Amino acid sequence: LPDSNIEDKGMTMDVMQREWAHSPEFKEFLGSLNSSAFLKGSLASVDVLYRKYGDDYVRLAETMLASMRKMGVDPTKVFEAYIYQYIRDLVSFQKTGEYNNGTFDEIKDKIYDNEELMSETYLPGLFVAYGFTSLLHEKYRFFERAFLSRLRPGMNGTEVGFGDGFYLWNILNSFPDISVSGFDISEHALKFSKRLFEVSNISSARYQLRLGNLNDKLPVTDGAYDWCILTEVIEHVADPVLSLKELNRIMKPGATFFMTTVMDSNHMDHITNFESSDEVAKLLGSAGFVVQDQMEHALSAEVQTNDKSVGLAFVSTRV
Ligand SMILES: C[S@@+](CC[C@H](N)C(=O)[O-])C[C@H]1O[C@@H](n2cnc3c(N)ncnc32)[C@H](O)[C@@H]1O
């Protein structure tokens, strides 16, 4: 992600001081980052994450990389493709100040329906980026402390636009008693996440993944869910308020909603660039949600970079 724009400050990195003999995938991945001029900047973020989250971070990163291997994915190759696409889109945004990625229908045609792009770079690259870019990883950490603690066995929940399946995979791994459902507009997301759960030995009885478009009505009755997740999707939809109202419809009163987005951070399928976290909080309010907790993470706060991306995450309840 943007982290590859980070300037090499020539600092000694804690994460490079250990052998990592018991984390072979992590060790190999660090070696690949270190030996690639293009990816070396990402090491600064990995070092920050290691210093903050310690061995727990390395355990998660190792499991993520090992899962990609089991799926036949080369983590370095997909991360490189992801970073390349990110930098290309960021540079274009820095020139114009606009996303300029086309209409939702054009994006669907070009990206979500494109098997090669989704299966070979977009989805596996995003999954790996959750482990190795601070912008995404910090949102996951907020999810862990502010959202996961609210889940209970027997609750019925869904993720809309689950894509690479990273969040559902986390819930399924953390709560053996919970079953989940998910919707995505891309059939390639369904295939990818199903395969991820299979290689992670998660029984297919525990999840139901379906096609669904958040620009329209989802095939679900009113008030069906106790929790709902929408991560890195609201900036992609045609009409954010309409989509949030649709999520409100399918949730029970009092249900918990986890949502993330990003500002000033172009991707090939971003449509809306929100101006502030207040703007997003107001959107949530206008769709019938009350914000309970929120976080904001500017990439430039921890590493030296000219990338102004700011990650936002919210835990809300449905009125
Ligand atoms: C950037 S990915 C995020 C994936 C996942 N939530 C995560 O955080 O890793 C965006 C996902 O949203 C899906 N998506 C975009 N527009 C959608 C819509 N209108 N309805 C349902 N899914 C949509 C895309 O197919 C893609 O899988």
Coordinates of C-alpha atoms and ligand atoms in Angstrom, one line a residue:
L1 CA 0.0 0.0 0.0
P2 CA 1.1 3.6 0.5
D3 CA 3.8 2.3 2.8
S4 CA 6.1 1.7 -0.2
N5 CA 6.3 5.5 -0.5
I6 CA 7.9 5.7 2.9
E7 CA 11.4 7.0 2.7
D8 CA 14.1 4.7 4.0
K9 CA 15.4 6.4 7.1
G10 CA 18.3 3.9 7.5
M11 CA 17.0 3.1 11.0
T12 CA 17.7 -0.2 12.7
M13 CA 14.5 -2.2 12.7
D14 CA 13.5 -4.3 15.7
V15 CA 11.7 -6.8 13.4
M16 CA 14.9 -7.5 11.5
Q17 CA 16.8 -8.3 14.6
R18 CA 15.2 -11.7 15.2
E19 CA 15.7 -15.0 13.4
W20 CA 12.0 -15.9 13.1
A21 CA 12.9 -19.6 13.0
H22 CA 9.3 -20.6 14.1
S23 CA 7.6 -18.3 11.6
P24 CA 9.0 -19.5 8.3
E25 CA 6.5 -17.7 6.1
F26 CA 7.0 -14.4 7.9
K27 CA 10.7 -14.8 7.7
E28 CA 10.6 -15.4 4.0
F29 CA 8.2 -12.5 3.4
L30 CA 10.4 -10.1 5.4
G31 CA 13.4 -11.3 3.2
S32 CA 11.4 -10.6 0.0
L33 CA 10.4 -7.1 1.3
N34 CA 14.0 -6.3 2.2
S35 CA 15.5 -7.4 -1.1
S36 CA 13.0 -5.6 -3.3
A37 CA 13.7 -1.9 -3.9
F38 CA 10.0 -1.5 -4.7
L39 CA 8.7 -3.1 -1.5
K40 CA 11.5 -2.1 1.0
G41 CA 9.5 0.9 2.2
S42 CA 6.8 -1.4 3.6
L43 CA 9.3 -2.7 6.1
A44 CA 9.0 0.5 8.1
S45 CA 5.3 -0.2 8.6
V46 CA 5.9 -3.8 9.5
D47 CA 8.4 -2.7 12.1
V48 CA 5.9 -0.3 13.6
L49 CA 3.3 -3.0 13.8
Y50 CA 5.7 -5.5 15.4
R51 CA 6.8 -2.9 18.0
K52 CA 3.1 -2.2 18.8
Y53 CA 1.6 -5.7 18.7
G54 CA 4.7 -8.0 19.3
D55 CA 4.5 -11.7 18.8
D56 CA 0.7 -11.6 18.5
Y57 CA 1.2 -9.6 15.3
V58 CA 3.8 -12.1 14.0
R59 CA 1.5 -15.1 14.7
L60 CA -1.4 -13.5 12.8
A61 CA 0.9 -12.5 9.9
E62 CA 2.3 -16.1 9.7
T63 CA -1.2 -17.6 9.6
M64 CA -2.2 -15.2 6.9
L65 CA 0.8 -15.9 4.7
A66 CA 0.5 -19.7 5.3
S67 CA -3.2 -19.5 4.3
M68 CA -2.3 -17.8 1.0
R69 CA 0.3 -20.5 0.3
K70 CA -2.3 -23.2 0.9
M71 CA -4.4 -21.5 -1.7
G72 CA -1.5 -21.6 -4.2
V73 CA -0.9 -17.8 -3.9
D74 CA 2.6 -16.4 -3.8
P75 CA 2.2 -13.6 -1.1
T76 CA 5.2 -11.5 -2.4
K77 CA 3.9 -11.5 -5.9
V78 CA 0.4 -10.4 -5.0
F79 CA 1.6 -7.8 -2.5
E80 CA 3.9 -6.4 -5.2
A81 CA 1.0 -6.2 -7.6
Y82 CA -1.2 -4.5 -5.0
I83 CA 1.5 -1.9 -4.1
Y84 CA 2.1 -1.2 -7.8
Q85 CA -1.7 -0.6 -8.4
Y86 CA -1.9 1.5 -5.3
I87 CA 1.0 3.7 -6.2
R88 CA -0.3 4.1 -9.8
D89 CA -3.7 5.2 -8.5
L90 CA -2.2 7.4 -5.7
V91 CA 0.0 9.3 -8.2
S92 CA -3.0 10.0 -10.4
F93 CA -5.0 11.2 -7.4
Q94 CA -2.1 13.5 -6.3
K95 CA -2.1 15.1 -9.8
T96 CA -5.8 15.8 -10.1
G97 CA -7.2 15.7 -6.5
E98 CA -9.9 13.5 -7.8
Y99 CA -10.5 9.7 -8.0
N100 CA -11.8 9.7 -11.6
N101 CA -12.3 5.9 -11.7
G102 CA -15.6 6.0 -13.6
T103 CA -19.2 5.1 -12.7
F104 CA -20.2 2.2 -10.6
D105 CA -21.4 0.2 -13.6
E106 CA -18.1 0.8 -15.4
I107 CA -16.1 -0.3 -12.4
K108 CA -18.2 -3.4 -12.0
D109 CA -17.6 -4.3 -15.6
K110 CA -13.9 -3.6 -15.5
I111 CA -13.0 -4.9 -12.0
Y112 CA -15.6 -6.9 -10.0
D113 CA -16.5 -9.0 -13.1
N114 CA -12.9 -9.4 -14.1
E115 CA -11.8 -12.9 -13.0
E116 CA -8.1 -12.5 -13.6
L117 CA -7.8 -9.2 -11.8
M118 CA -10.0 -10.1 -8.8
S119 CA -8.6 -13.7 -8.3
E120 CA -4.9 -13.1 -9.0
T121 CA -4.2 -9.6 -7.6
Y122 CA -7.1 -7.6 -6.1
L123 CA -8.4 -10.1 -3.5
P124 CA -5.2 -11.9 -2.5
G125 CA -3.3 -8.6 -2.5
L126 CA -5.9 -7.0 -0.2
F127 CA -5.7 -10.0 2.2
V128 CA -1.9 -9.8 2.5
A129 CA -2.2 -6.0 2.8
Y130 CA -4.2 -6.4 6.0
G131 CA -1.1 -8.0 7.5
F132 CA 1.5 -5.7 6.1
T133 CA 0.2 -2.2 5.8
S134 CA -0.5 -0.1 8.9
L135 CA -3.4 1.7 7.3
L136 CA -5.5 -1.6 7.0
H137 CA -3.9 -3.4 10.0
E138 CA -4.9 -0.6 12.4
K139 CA -8.5 -0.9 11.4
Y140 CA -8.4 -4.6 12.1
R141 CA -6.9 -3.8 15.6
F142 CA -9.8 -1.5 16.2
F143 CA -12.2 -4.2 15.0
E144 CA -10.6 -6.6 17.5
R145 CA -11.0 -4.2 20.5
A146 CA -14.2 -2.4 19.8
F147 CA -16.3 -4.8 17.8
L148 CA -15.3 -8.5 18.4
S149 CA -15.9 -8.0 22.2
R150 CA -19.6 -7.3 21.4
L151 CA -20.2 -10.6 19.6
R152 CA -21.9 -13.5 21.4
P153 CA -22.5 -17.1 20.3
G154 CA -25.8 -17.5 18.6
M155 CA -25.8 -14.0 17.1
N156 CA -26.8 -13.8 13.5
G157 CA -24.6 -11.5 11.4
T158 CA -23.5 -10.6 7.9
E159 CA -20.7 -8.8 6.0
V160 CA -21.6 -7.0 2.9
G161 CA -18.8 -6.7 0.3
F162 CA -16.7 -9.2 2.2
G163 CA -14.3 -9.5 -0.8
D164 CA -11.2 -11.3 0.3
G165 CA -13.0 -12.6 3.4
F166 CA -10.5 -11.3 5.9
Y167 CA -13.0 -10.1 8.5
L168 CA -15.3 -13.1 8.2
W169 CA -12.3 -15.4 8.4
N170 CA -11.3 -13.7 11.7
I171 CA -14.7 -14.1 13.2
L172 CA -14.9 -17.7 12.2
N173 CA -11.5 -18.4 13.6
S174 CA -12.2 -16.5 16.9
F175 CA -15.6 -17.8 17.7
P176 CA -16.1 -21.6 17.0
D177 CA -19.8 -21.2 17.9
I178 CA -20.6 -18.5 15.5
S179 CA -21.9 -18.9 11.9
V180 CA -21.8 -16.0 9.5
S181 CA -23.3 -14.9 6.2
G182 CA -21.9 -12.6 3.6
F183 CA -22.9 -10.8 0.3
D184 CA -20.7 -9.5 -2.4
I185 CA -21.4 -8.2 -5.9
S186 CA -18.4 -10.2 -7.3
E187 CA -18.7 -13.9 -7.9
H188 CA -14.9 -14.0 -7.7
A189 CA -15.1 -12.8 -4.1
L190 CA -17.4 -15.7 -3.3
K191 CA -15.0 -18.2 -4.8
F192 CA -11.9 -16.7 -3.2
S193 CA -13.4 -16.5 0.4
K194 CA -14.9 -20.0 0.1
R195 CA -11.5 -21.3 -0.8
L196 CA -9.9 -19.3 2.1
F197 CA -12.3 -20.9 4.6
E198 CA -11.7 -24.4 3.1
V199 CA -7.9 -24.2 3.5
S200 CA -8.5 -22.9 7.0
N201 CA -10.6 -26.1 7.8
I202 CA -13.7 -24.1 8.5
S203 CA -16.8 -26.2 8.0
S204 CA -19.0 -25.0 5.2
A205 CA -22.0 -25.4 7.6
R206 CA -20.7 -22.3 9.3
Y207 CA -21.0 -19.8 6.5
Q208 CA -23.3 -18.8 3.7
L209 CA -21.9 -16.6 1.0
R210 CA -24.2 -15.0 -1.6
L211 CA -24.3 -12.6 -4.5
G212 CA -25.8 -9.2 -3.5
N213 CA -25.7 -5.6 -4.6
L214 CA -25.7 -2.9 -1.9
N215 CA -26.9 -0.4 -4.5
D216 CA -30.2 -2.3 -4.5
K217 CA -32.2 -4.3 -2.0
L218 CA -30.4 -7.3 -0.6
P219 CA -32.3 -10.6 -0.6
V220 CA -32.9 -10.4 3.2
T221 CA -36.0 -9.7 5.3
D222 CA -36.2 -6.6 7.6
G223 CA -34.4 -6.8 10.9
A224 CA -32.6 -10.1 10.2
Y225 CA -29.2 -9.4 11.8
D226 CA -27.6 -8.8 15.2
W227 CA -24.5 -7.4 13.6
C228 CA -23.3 -6.2 10.3
I229 CA -19.9 -5.3 8.8
L230 CA -19.1 -3.0 5.8
T231 CA -15.4 -2.5 5.4
E232 CA -13.7 -0.6 2.6
V233 CA -16.9 -0.6 0.6
I234 CA -18.9 2.6 1.4
E235 CA -16.4 4.6 -0.8
H236 CA -17.2 2.2 -3.7
V237 CA -21.0 2.4 -3.8
A238 CA -23.1 4.6 -6.1
D239 CA -25.1 6.3 -3.2
P240 CA -23.6 5.9 0.3
V241 CA -26.7 7.1 2.2
L242 CA -29.0 4.7 0.2
S243 CA -26.6 1.8 0.9
L244 CA -26.4 2.6 4.7
K245 CA -30.2 2.8 4.8
E246 CA -30.4 -0.7 3.2
L247 CA -28.1 -2.0 5.9
N248 CA -30.2 -0.4 8.6
R249 CA -33.2 -2.2 7.1
I250 CA -31.7 -5.6 7.4
M251 CA -30.5 -5.1 11.0
K252 CA -32.4 -5.5 14.3
P253 CA -32.9 -2.4 16.5
G254 CA -29.8 -2.1 18.8
A255 CA -27.7 -4.3 16.4
T256 CA -24.0 -3.5 16.1
F257 CA -22.5 -2.1 12.9
F258 CA -18.8 -2.1 12.1
M259 CA -17.7 0.2 9.2
T260 CA -14.4 1.3 7.8
T261 CA -13.4 3.6 5.0
V262 CA -10.4 5.8 3.9
M263 CA -9.9 9.4 2.9
D264 CA -7.5 10.7 0.2
S265 CA -6.6 7.2 -0.8
N266 CA -7.3 6.3 -4.4
H267 CA -7.9 2.8 -5.6
M268 CA -9.1 1.7 -9.0
D269 CA -12.7 1.2 -7.7
H270 CA -13.1 4.2 -5.4
I271 CA -15.9 6.6 -6.2
T272 CA -16.4 8.9 -3.1
N273 CA -13.6 10.7 -1.2
F274 CA -15.1 11.7 2.2
E275 CA -13.7 15.0 3.6
S276 CA -13.7 14.2 7.3
S277 CA -14.6 11.7 9.9
D278 CA -17.4 14.1 10.9
E279 CA -18.9 13.8 7.4
V280 CA -19.0 10.0 7.6
A281 CA -20.4 10.1 11.2
K282 CA -23.2 12.4 9.9
L283 CA -23.9 10.0 7.1
L284 CA -24.2 7.2 9.6
G285 CA -26.6 9.4 11.7
S286 CA -28.7 10.2 8.7
A287 CA -29.1 6.5 8.0
G288 CA -30.3 5.7 11.5
F289 CA -27.1 4.7 13.3
V290 CA -25.6 6.1 16.5
V291 CA -21.8 6.1 16.6
Q292 CA -20.5 4.4 19.8
D293 CA -16.7 4.4 19.1
Q294 CA -14.5 5.5 16.3
M295 CA -10.8 5.7 15.3
E296 CA -8.8 7.7 12.8
H297 CA -5.3 6.6 11.6
A298 CA -3.2 8.9 9.4
L299 CA -0.5 7.0 7.7
S300 CA 1.9 9.9 8.1
A301 CA 1.5 9.9 11.9
E302 CA 3.9 7.0 12.3
V303 CA 6.1 6.8 9.2
Q304 CA 7.7 9.3 6.9
T305 CA 5.6 9.5 3.7
N306 CA 4.1 11.9 1.2
D307 CA 0.9 9.8 1.2
K308 CA -2.0 11.7 3.0
S309 CA -4.2 8.6 3.4
V310 CA -6.3 8.5 6.5
G311 CA -8.1 5.4 7.6
L312 CA -11.5 5.7 9.5
A313 CA -13.4 3.0 11.4
F314 CA -16.7 3.2 13.4
V315 CA -18.7 1.0 15.7
S316 CA -22.3 2.1 15.7
T317 CA -25.6 0.8 16.9
R318 CA -28.8 0.8 14.8
V319 CA -31.5 2.9 16.3
Ligands
LIG1 C1 -12.0 -3.1 -1.2 S1 -13.0 -4.6 -1.2 C2 -13.2 -4.8 0.5 C3 -13.3 -6.3 0.9 C4 -13.4 -6.6 2.4 N1 -14.6 -6.0 3.0 C5 -12.2 -6.1 3.1 O1 -12.2 -5.1 3.9 O2 -11.1 -6.7 2.9 C6 -14.5 -4.0 -1.8 C7 -15.5 -5.2 -2.0 O3 -16.8 -4.7 -2.1 C8 -17.5 -5.3 -3.1 N2 -18.5 -4.4 -3.6 C9 -18.4 -3.2 -4.2 N3 -19.6 -2.6 -4.5 C10 -20.5 -3.5 -4.0 C11 -21.9 -3.5 -3.9 N4 -22.6 -2.4 -4.5 N5 -22.6 -4.5 -3.4 C12 -21.9 -5.5 -2.8 N6 -20.6 -5.6 -2.8 C13 -19.9 -4.6 -3.4 C14 -16.4 -5.6 -4.2 O4 -16.8 -6.7 -5.0 C15 -15.2 -6.0 -3.3 O5 -15.2 -7.4 -3.0

